[in-house]
CSV table of C-alpha atoms in Angstrom, one decimal:
chain,number,residue,atom,x,y,z
C,710,MET,CA,-96.1,15.7,-219.8
C,711,SER,CA,-98.6,13.4,-218.2
C,712,ALA,CA,-98.1,12.2,-214.6
C,713,ASN,CA,-97.0,8.7,-215.7
C,714,ALA,CA,-94.8,9.7,-218.6
C,715,ASN,CA,-91.1,8.9,-218.3
C,716,ARG,CA,-88.0,9.7,-220.3
C,717,GLY,CA,-84.4,8.8,-219.9
C,718,VAL,CA,-80.9,9.1,-221.3
C,719,VAL,CA,-80.1,6.0,-223.3
C,720,TYR,CA,-76.7,4.8,-224.5
C,721,GLN,CA,-76.9,4.2,-228.3
C,722,GLY,CA,-73.3,3.0,-228.9
C,723,GLY,CA,-70.6,4.7,-230.8
C,724,GLY,CA,-70.2,7.7,-228.5
C,725,LYS,CA,-73.9,8.5,-228.8
C,726,VAL,CA,-76.7,9.0,-226.2
C,727,SER,CA,-80.3,10.1,-226.8
C,728,VAL,CA,-83.3,11.0,-224.7
C,729,GLU,CA,-86.0,8.3,-225.2
C,730,SER,CA,-89.5,7.5,-223.9
C,731,LEU,CA,-89.4,4.8,-221.2
C,732,ASP,CA,-91.9,2.8,-219.3
C,733,TYR,CA,-92.9,4.3,-216.0
C,734,PRO,CA,-91.2,2.4,-213.2
C,735,THR,CA,-93.0,0.0,-211.0
C,736,LEU,CA,-92.3,-1.6,-207.6
C,737,ALA,CA,-91.1,-4.8,-209.1
C,738,LEU,CA,-87.9,-6.9,-209.4
C,739,GLY,CA,-88.4,-9.1,-212.4
C,740,ASN,CA,-91.6,-11.0,-211.8
C,741,ARG,CA,-91.9,-10.3,-208.1
C,742,LYS,CA,-93.1,-7.2,-206.1
C,743,CYS,CA,-90.5,-5.0,-204.6
C,744,GLU,CA,-92.3,-3.9,-201.4
C,745,HIS,CA,-89.0,-2.6,-199.9
C,746,GLY,CA,-88.7,-0.1,-202.8
C,747,VAL,CA,-89.8,3.4,-203.6
C,748,ILE,CA,-90.4,5.3,-206.8
C,749,LEU,CA,-88.8,8.7,-207.1
C,750,LYS,CA,-89.5,11.7,-209.1
C,751,VAL,CA,-86.0,12.7,-210.0
C,752,VAL,CA,-85.0,16.1,-208.6
C,753,SER,CA,-81.6,16.0,-210.0
C,754,THR,CA,-79.3,13.4,-211.6
C,755,ASN,CA,-75.7,14.0,-212.6
C,756,ILE,CA,-73.5,13.1,-215.5
C,757,CYS,CA,-70.5,11.2,-214.3
C,758,GLY,CA,-67.0,10.5,-215.7
C,759,SER,CA,-67.8,6.8,-215.2
C,760,ASP,CA,-70.8,7.3,-217.5
C,761,GLN,CA,-68.4,8.8,-220.1
C,762,HIS,CA,-66.2,5.6,-220.1
C,763,MET,CA,-69.2,3.7,-221.3
C,764,VAL,CA,-70.3,6.2,-223.8
C,765,ARG,CA,-66.8,6.3,-225.3
C,766,GLY,CA,-67.1,2.6,-225.9
C,767,ARG,CA,-64.4,1.7,-223.3
C,768,THR,CA,-66.5,-0.9,-221.6
C,769,THR,CA,-68.8,-3.8,-222.7
C,770,ALA,CA,-71.9,-1.7,-222.0
C,771,PRO,CA,-74.8,-2.8,-224.2
C,772,GLU,CA,-76.7,-0.4,-226.5
C,773,GLY,CA,-80.0,0.5,-224.9
C,774,LEU,CA,-78.7,0.9,-221.4
C,775,VAL,CA,-80.5,3.7,-219.5
C,776,LEU,CA,-77.7,5.7,-217.9
C,777,GLY,CA,-77.3,7.5,-214.6
C,778,HIS,CA,-76.2,6.5,-211.1
C,779,GLU,CA,-76.1,9.9,-209.4
C,780,ILE,CA,-79.7,10.5,-208.2
C,781,THR,CA,-81.5,12.8,-205.9
C,782,GLY,CA,-85.3,12.4,-205.8
C,783,LEU,CA,-88.7,13.1,-204.3
C,784,VAL,CA,-90.5,10.0,-203.0
C,785,VAL,CA,-93.9,9.7,-204.9
C,786,GLU,CA,-94.7,6.0,-204.0
C,787,ALA,CA,-93.5,3.6,-201.3
C,788,GLY,CA,-93.8,-0.1,-201.0
C,789,ARG,CA,-95.7,-1.8,-198.2
C,790,ASP,CA,-92.5,-2.8,-196.3
C,791,VAL,CA,-90.9,0.7,-196.3
C,792,GLU,CA,-91.2,2.0,-192.8
C,793,PHE,CA,-89.1,5.1,-192.3
C,794,ILE,CA,-89.1,6.8,-195.8
C,795,LYS,CA,-92.3,8.5,-196.6
C,796,VAL,CA,-94.0,10.0,-199.7
C,797,GLY,CA,-92.9,13.6,-200.0
C,798,ASP,CA,-89.4,13.0,-198.6
C,799,ILE,CA,-86.4,14.4,-200.6
C,800,VAL,CA,-83.6,11.9,-200.6
C,801,SER,CA,-80.1,11.2,-201.8
C,802,VAL,CA,-79.6,7.9,-203.5
C,803,PRO,CA,-76.1,6.3,-203.0
C,804,PHE,CA,-74.9,5.0,-206.4
C,805,ASN,CA,-74.1,1.7,-204.8
C,806,ILE,CA,-77.2,-0.5,-204.5
C,807,ALA,CA,-77.0,-2.5,-201.2
C,808,CYS,CA,-79.4,-4.9,-199.6
C,809,GLY,CA,-78.4,-4.2,-195.9
C,810,ARG,CA,-78.6,-7.9,-195.0
C,811,CYS,CA,-75.5,-9.6,-196.4
C,812,ARG,CA,-72.1,-9.9,-194.7
C,813,SER,CA,-70.6,-7.0,-196.7
C,814,CYS,CA,-73.4,-4.6,-195.9
C,815,LYS,CA,-73.3,-5.5,-192.2
C,816,GLU,CA,-69.6,-4.7,-192.3
C,817,GLY,CA,-70.3,-1.3,-193.9
C,818,LYS,CA,-68.9,-2.3,-197.3
C,819,THR,CA,-71.9,-1.3,-199.3
C,820,GLY,CA,-70.0,-1.0,-202.5
C,821,ILE,CA,-69.6,-4.8,-202.6
C,822,CYS,CA,-73.1,-6.0,-201.6
C,823,LEU,CA,-73.4,-9.7,-202.2
C,824,ASN,CA,-77.1,-9.9,-203.1
C,825,VAL,CA,-77.8,-7.2,-205.7
C,826,ASN,CA,-75.8,-8.4,-208.6
C,827,PRO,CA,-75.6,-12.1,-209.8
C,828,ALA,CA,-72.4,-11.5,-211.7
C,829,ARG,CA,-70.1,-10.2,-208.9
C,830,PRO,CA,-70.1,-8.2,-205.7
C,831,GLY,CA,-71.5,-4.7,-206.0
C,832,ALA,CA,-74.2,-3.0,-208.1
C,833,ALA,CA,-75.1,0.4,-209.4
C,834,TYR,CA,-77.8,2.1,-211.3
C,835,GLY,CA,-77.4,2.3,-215.1
C,836,TYR,CA,-73.9,0.8,-215.2
C,837,VAL,CA,-72.3,-2.0,-217.1
C,838,ASP,CA,-71.8,-5.3,-215.3
C,839,MET,CA,-73.5,-3.8,-212.2
C,840,GLY,CA,-76.6,-5.9,-212.0
C,841,GLY,CA,-78.7,-4.6,-214.9
C,842,TRP,CA,-80.4,-1.9,-212.8
C,843,THR,CA,-82.2,0.9,-214.7
C,844,GLY,CA,-80.3,4.2,-214.4
C,845,GLY,CA,-81.6,7.4,-213.0
C,846,GLN,CA,-81.0,10.0,-215.8
C,847,THR,CA,-84.7,9.9,-216.1
C,848,ASP,CA,-87.9,11.6,-215.0
C,849,TYR,CA,-88.8,8.7,-212.6
C,850,VAL,CA,-86.8,5.8,-211.2
C,851,MET,CA,-87.3,2.9,-208.8
C,852,VAL,CA,-85.0,2.4,-205.8
C,853,PRO,CA,-84.9,-0.9,-203.9
C,854,TYR,CA,-84.2,-1.4,-200.2
C,855,ALA,CA,-85.2,2.2,-199.5
C,856,ASP,CA,-85.1,2.2,-195.7
C,857,PHE,CA,-81.5,1.1,-195.9
C,858,ASN,CA,-80.2,2.9,-199.0
C,859,LEU,CA,-81.7,6.4,-198.9
C,860,LEU,CA,-80.5,9.5,-197.1
C,861,LYS,CA,-83.5,11.7,-196.2
C,862,PHE,CA,-82.8,15.4,-196.0
C,863,PRO,CA,-84.1,16.7,-192.7
C,864,ASP,CA,-86.0,19.8,-194.2
C,865,ALA,CA,-87.3,19.9,-197.8
C,866,ASP,CA,-87.1,23.7,-198.2
C,867,GLN,CA,-83.6,23.8,-196.8
C,868,ALA,CA,-82.6,21.0,-199.1
C,869,MET,CA,-83.9,22.8,-202.2
C,870,GLU,CA,-81.9,25.8,-201.2
C,871,LYS,CA,-78.7,23.7,-201.2
C,872,ILE,CA,-79.7,21.3,-203.8
C,873,ARG,CA,-76.8,22.1,-206.1
C,874,ASP,CA,-74.5,20.9,-203.4
C,875,LEU,CA,-76.6,18.1,-202.0
C,876,THR,CA,-77.0,16.5,-205.5
C,877,LEU,CA,-73.3,15.6,-205.3
C,878,LEU,CA,-73.8,13.3,-202.2
C,879,SER,CA,-74.9,10.5,-204.4
C,880,ASP,CA,-71.4,9.8,-205.7
C,881,ILE,CA,-68.6,12.3,-206.4
C,882,PHE,CA,-68.4,14.1,-203.0
C,883,PRO,CA,-68.2,10.9,-201.0
C,884,THR,CA,-66.0,9.3,-203.6
C,885,GLY,CA,-63.5,12.1,-203.5
C,886,PHE,CA,-63.6,12.2,-199.7
C,887,HIS,CA,-63.2,8.4,-199.6
C,888,GLY,CA,-60.1,8.8,-201.8
C,889,CYS,CA,-58.6,11.2,-199.4
C,890,VAL,CA,-59.5,9.2,-196.3
C,891,THR,CA,-57.9,6.0,-197.8
C,892,ALA,CA,-54.9,8.1,-198.7
C,893,GLY,CA,-54.5,9.1,-195.1
C,894,VAL,CA,-55.1,12.8,-195.5
C,895,GLY,CA,-55.2,14.7,-192.3
C,896,PRO,CA,-54.2,18.0,-190.7
C,897,GLY,CA,-51.0,19.2,-192.1
C,898,SER,CA,-50.8,16.7,-194.9
C,899,THR,CA,-49.4,17.4,-198.4
C,900,VAL,CA,-51.6,15.8,-201.0
C,901,TYR,CA,-51.3,15.2,-204.7
C,902,ILE,CA,-54.6,14.8,-206.6
C,903,ALA,CA,-54.3,13.2,-210.0
C,904,GLY,CA,-57.0,14.6,-212.3
C,905,ALA,CA,-59.0,17.8,-212.2
C,906,GLY,CA,-62.3,16.4,-213.4
C,907,PRO,CA,-65.3,16.5,-211.0
C,908,VAL,CA,-64.1,13.7,-208.8
C,909,GLY,CA,-60.6,15.2,-208.6
C,910,LEU,CA,-62.0,18.6,-207.7
C,911,ALA,CA,-64.3,16.9,-205.1
C,912,ALA,CA,-61.2,15.1,-203.7
C,913,ALA,CA,-59.3,18.4,-203.5
C,914,VAL,CA,-62.1,20.1,-201.5
C,915,SER,CA,-62.3,17.0,-199.3
C,916,ALA,CA,-58.5,17.2,-198.6
C,917,GLN,CA,-59.0,20.8,-197.5
C,918,LEU,CA,-61.9,19.8,-195.3
C,919,LEU,CA,-59.7,17.1,-193.8
C,920,GLY,CA,-57.1,19.7,-192.9
C,921,ALA,CA,-54.4,19.3,-195.6
C,922,ALA,CA,-51.7,21.9,-195.6
C,923,CYS,CA,-51.1,21.8,-199.3
C,924,VAL,CA,-53.2,20.3,-202.1
C,925,ILE,CA,-51.7,19.9,-205.5
C,926,VAL,CA,-53.8,19.0,-208.5
C,927,GLY,CA,-52.4,17.8,-211.8
C,928,ASP,CA,-54.2,17.7,-215.2
C,929,MET,CA,-53.7,18.5,-218.9
C,930,ILE,CA,-56.7,20.7,-219.4
C,931,PRO,CA,-56.0,24.4,-218.5
C,932,GLU,CA,-59.7,25.2,-217.7
C,933,ARG,CA,-59.8,22.4,-215.1
C,934,LEU,CA,-56.6,23.5,-213.6
C,935,LYS,CA,-57.9,27.1,-213.4
C,936,GLN,CA,-61.0,25.7,-211.6
C,937,ALA,CA,-58.8,23.8,-209.1
C,938,GLY,CA,-56.8,27.0,-208.5
C,939,SER,CA,-60.1,28.9,-207.8
C,940,PHE,CA,-60.4,27.4,-204.4
C,941,GLY,CA,-56.8,27.5,-203.3
C,942,CYS,CA,-55.2,24.4,-204.8
C,943,GLU,CA,-51.7,24.4,-206.3
C,944,THR,CA,-51.7,23.1,-209.9
C,945,ILE,CA,-49.4,21.3,-212.2
C,946,ASP,CA,-49.9,21.4,-216.0
C,947,LEU,CA,-49.0,17.9,-217.1
C,948,ARG,CA,-48.5,19.0,-220.7
C,949,GLN,CA,-45.2,20.5,-219.7
C,950,GLU,CA,-41.9,18.7,-219.9
C,951,GLY,CA,-40.0,17.6,-216.8
C,952,SER,CA,-40.3,15.0,-214.1
C,953,MET,CA,-43.2,14.9,-211.7
C,954,GLU,CA,-40.7,15.0,-208.8
C,955,ASP,CA,-39.2,18.2,-210.1
C,956,LYS,CA,-42.7,19.8,-210.5
C,957,VAL,CA,-43.7,18.8,-207.0
C,958,GLU,CA,-40.4,20.1,-205.6
C,959,VAL,CA,-41.0,23.6,-207.0
C,960,ILE,CA,-44.2,23.8,-204.9
C,961,LEU,CA,-43.3,22.0,-201.7
C,962,GLY,CA,-39.5,22.1,-201.5
C,963,ASP,CA,-39.8,18.3,-201.3
C,964,ARG,CA,-39.9,15.8,-204.0
C,965,GLU,CA,-42.6,13.6,-202.4
C,966,VAL,CA,-46.0,14.1,-200.9
C,967,ASP,CA,-47.6,12.4,-197.8
C,968,CYS,CA,-50.8,11.3,-199.7
C,969,PHE,CA,-51.7,10.6,-203.3
C,970,VAL,CA,-55.2,10.2,-204.7
C,971,ASP,CA,-55.8,8.8,-208.2
C,972,CYS,CA,-58.9,10.4,-209.7
C,973,VAL,CA,-58.1,9.4,-213.3
C,974,GLY,CA,-58.4,5.7,-213.6
C,975,PHE,CA,-57.8,3.5,-216.6
C,976,GLU,CA,-58.0,6.0,-219.4
C,977,ALA,CA,-54.9,7.8,-218.2
C,978,HIS,CA,-52.5,9.4,-220.5
C,979,GLY,CA,-48.8,10.1,-220.1
C,980,CYS,CA,-47.6,13.6,-219.3
C,981,GLY,CA,-45.9,15.9,-221.8
C,982,CYS,CA,-42.6,14.1,-221.8
C,983,ASP,CA,-44.5,11.0,-223.1
C,984,HIS,CA,-46.3,13.0,-225.8
C,985,GLY,CA,-49.7,12.5,-224.2
C,986,ARG,CA,-50.2,8.9,-225.4
C,987,GLU,CA,-52.5,6.5,-223.4
C,988,GLN,CA,-50.7,4.7,-220.6
C,989,PRO,CA,-53.3,3.1,-218.2
C,990,ALA,CA,-50.8,2.5,-215.5
C,991,THR,CA,-49.0,5.9,-215.6
C,992,VAL,CA,-51.0,7.4,-212.6
C,993,LEU,CA,-50.4,4.4,-210.5
C,994,ASN,CA,-46.7,4.4,-211.2
C,995,SER,CA,-46.5,8.1,-210.5
C,996,ALA,CA,-48.3,7.5,-207.2
C,997,MET,CA,-45.6,5.1,-206.1
C,998,ALA,CA,-42.8,7.4,-207.2
C,999,LEU,CA,-44.3,10.6,-205.6
C,1000,THR,CA,-45.6,9.2,-202.3
C,1001,ARG,CA,-43.3,9.2,-199.4
C,1002,ALA,CA,-42.1,5.9,-197.8
C,1003,GLY,CA,-44.9,4.6,-195.5
C,1004,GLY,CA,-47.5,6.8,-197.2
C,1005,GLN,CA,-50.9,5.9,-198.5
C,1006,ILE,CA,-52.5,5.9,-202.0
C,1007,GLY,CA,-56.2,6.2,-202.5
C,1008,ILE,CA,-57.6,5.0,-205.9
C,1009,PRO,CA,-61.1,6.1,-206.4
C,1010,GLY,CA,-60.4,6.4,-210.2
C,1011,LEU,CA,-62.1,3.6,-212.1
C,1012,TYR,CA,-60.2,0.5,-213.3
C,1013,VAL,CA,-62.0,-2.2,-215.3
C,1014,THR,CA,-61.6,-5.9,-216.0
C,1015,GLU,CA,-62.6,-5.4,-219.6
C,1016,ASP,CA,-61.5,-2.5,-221.9
C,1017,PRO,CA,-62.3,-3.2,-225.5
C,1018,GLY,CA,-60.8,0.1,-226.5
C,1019,ALA,CA,-57.4,-0.4,-224.9
C,1020,GLU,CA,-54.4,0.1,-227.1
C,1021,ASP,CA,-52.7,-3.3,-226.1
C,1022,GLU,CA,-54.0,-6.7,-225.4
C,1023,ALA,CA,-53.0,-6.9,-221.7
C,1024,ALA,CA,-54.9,-3.7,-221.0
C,1025,LYS,CA,-58.0,-5.0,-222.6
C,1026,ILE,CA,-58.4,-7.4,-219.7
C,1027,GLY,CA,-57.2,-4.9,-217.1
C,1028,ALA,CA,-53.6,-6.2,-216.9
C,1029,LEU,CA,-51.4,-3.1,-216.4
C,1030,SER,CA,-47.6,-2.7,-216.2
C,1031,MET,CA,-47.1,-1.4,-212.8
C,1032,ARG,CA,-43.9,-0.8,-210.8
C,1033,PHE,CA,-45.3,-2.6,-207.9
C,1034,GLY,CA,-41.9,-3.5,-206.5
C,1035,LEU,CA,-41.4,0.3,-205.9
C,1036,GLY,CA,-44.6,0.5,-203.9
C,1037,TRP,CA,-43.6,-2.6,-201.9
C,1038,ALA,CA,-40.1,-1.2,-201.2
C,1039,LYS,CA,-41.6,2.0,-199.9
C,1040,SER,CA,-44.2,0.2,-197.7
C,1041,HIS,CA,-47.1,1.9,-199.4
C,1042,SER,CA,-50.7,1.2,-198.6
C,1043,LEU,CA,-53.0,1.2,-201.7
C,1044,HIS,CA,-56.8,1.2,-201.4
C,1045,THR,CA,-59.0,0.5,-204.4
C,1046,GLY,CA,-62.7,0.0,-205.3
C,1047,GLN,CA,-66.1,1.7,-205.1
C,1048,CYS,CA,-66.7,4.2,-202.4
C,1049,PRO,CA,-69.1,2.9,-199.8
C,1050,VAL,CA,-71.2,6.1,-200.0
C,1051,MET,CA,-73.3,5.5,-196.9
C,1052,LYS,CA,-70.1,5.6,-194.8
C,1053,TYR,CA,-69.8,9.3,-195.6
C,1054,HIS,CA,-73.0,10.8,-197.0
C,1055,ARG,CA,-74.6,11.9,-193.8
C,1056,PRO,CA,-71.6,13.8,-192.3
C,1057,LEU,CA,-71.0,15.3,-195.7
C,1058,MET,CA,-74.6,16.4,-195.8
C,1059,GLN,CA,-74.1,18.1,-192.5
C,1060,ALA,CA,-71.0,19.9,-193.7
C,1061,ILE,CA,-73.1,21.2,-196.6
C,1062,LEU,CA,-76.1,22.3,-194.6
C,1063,PHE,CA,-74.0,24.0,-191.9
C,1064,GLY,CA,-71.9,25.9,-194.5
C,1065,ARG,CA,-68.6,24.1,-194.0
C,1066,VAL,CA,-68.1,23.4,-197.6
C,1067,ASN,CA,-69.3,24.8,-201.0
C,1068,ILE,CA,-68.8,21.6,-203.1
C,1069,ALA,CA,-71.1,22.9,-206.0
C,1070,ASP,CA,-68.9,25.9,-206.5
C,1071,ALA,CA,-65.7,23.9,-206.4
C,1072,VAL,CA,-66.7,21.4,-209.1
C,1073,ASN,CA,-68.5,24.2,-211.1
C,1074,VAL,CA,-72.0,22.7,-211.2
C,1075,GLN,CA,-74.0,23.6,-214.4
C,1076,VAL,CA,-77.7,22.8,-214.4
C,1077,ILE,CA,-79.1,21.5,-217.7
C,1078,SER,CA,-82.5,20.0,-218.8
C,1079,LEU,CA,-83.0,16.4,-219.6
C,1080,GLU,CA,-83.2,17.3,-223.3
C,1081,GLU,CA,-79.8,19.0,-223.0
C,1082,ALA,CA,-78.1,15.8,-221.7
C,1083,PRO,CA,-76.7,14.7,-225.1
C,1084,GLN,CA,-74.9,18.1,-225.4
C,1085,GLY,CA,-73.8,17.8,-221.8
C,1086,TYR,CA,-72.2,14.5,-222.5
C,1087,ALA,CA,-70.4,16.0,-225.6
C,1088,ASP,CA,-69.2,19.0,-223.7
C,1089,PHE,CA,-67.9,16.9,-220.8
C,1090,ASP,CA,-66.1,14.6,-223.2
C,1091,GLY,CA,-64.4,17.7,-224.7
C,1092,GLY,CA,-62.9,18.5,-221.2
C,1093,ALA,CA,-65.4,21.1,-220.0
C,1094,ALA,CA,-64.5,22.2,-216.4
C,1095,LYS,CA,-68.0,21.7,-215.3
C,1096,LYS,CA,-70.2,19.2,-213.4
C,1097,PHE,CA,-73.3,18.7,-215.4
C,1098,VAL,CA,-76.5,18.3,-213.3
C,1099,ILE,CA,-79.6,17.3,-215.1
C,1100,ASP,CA,-82.9,18.9,-213.9
C,1101,PRO,CA,-85.7,16.8,-215.4
C,1102,HIS,CA,-88.6,18.7,-213.8
C,1103,SER,CA,-87.0,22.2,-213.4
C,1104,MET,CA,-87.1,21.7,-209.7
C,1105,VAL,CA,-83.5,22.8,-209.3
C,1106,ARG,CA,-84.0,25.9,-211.4
C,1107,ASN,CA,-87.2,26.8,-209.6
C,1108,GLY,CA,-85.8,26.0,-206.1
C,1109,ARG,CA,-88.7,23.9,-205.0
C,1110,ALA,CA,-89.8,20.3,-205.1
C,1111,ALA,CA,-93.1,19.9,-206.8
């Protein structure tokens, strides 16, 4: 492949993705130069459950969208105004694109930057309604506002030794951690994690890192529950009959938990007693039933304003039937929205580099080539208990950035 060749994973509609040739990125935003940006040679880029929502046709994502918002890269070109990031640096890219100048960014709310998406607050690479930015499941990608956005790893060789873990700093590790922080997880907490996909597993590890006494993970896929159990979580198989309160009581001797984290989102299905049919509000309603009075509920799981594949008309516009009165009566705190990755990625990097957490093992990272991405999407959609990490230039496999 020539130095300026570029390929990427492209959404083709109808549950299909393909690897296509793309233009090599330039330091430009529309018709103007982007002197605050850099071009990255992609070291690793991950398939996310949020990508899968689009590929399933559960959003209004257009065909031709270049996917990928979880990016780690090697800087190969920097704009004139980039002062602190240099060519040759290995960096983690927060999935939120943020300008660093607006009111939200100055308050640390980088998930809702006011300047990077004309449609609404907040932007992301390769994602529907998130500003039209090109995704990073590619060989090369342009990243704006580089000095503000990028997390530089302090030592390139050390970074490559830990790259299977560090690749998760762009999204799912901070997102899972954020879910736990906003759910109030701390030393001695009892925690229920809804969903044992990669974000749910990252949340479970985060709860342990924060000192939880007991972490319970619920899912309907046995392989994912086995993965959660592999690092000390209690598990609940949601295919089984019986109330959630009864199932939690068997584990805790109590019918409620201190903290609840929703890592499922809008494609939720009812548990076994509901015959597994889609019920987009079921996790939120379980959260209010299972969380103790005065407890907190973190909701990093994705909810959308438009869901063309929903089973009822209300859900198609994000209107869900919630027992909000129960949450009000129990004085619950609910926290929603994108994780502001920059709030967490540096301390979580330190936890990885100093051996405090093995996040790659917990989420079961599997490294694949860019050409294998379509199969990775298919396997992930089938419920594989894996986090697929795309390695476009074989740098992860070889253990060196070159």
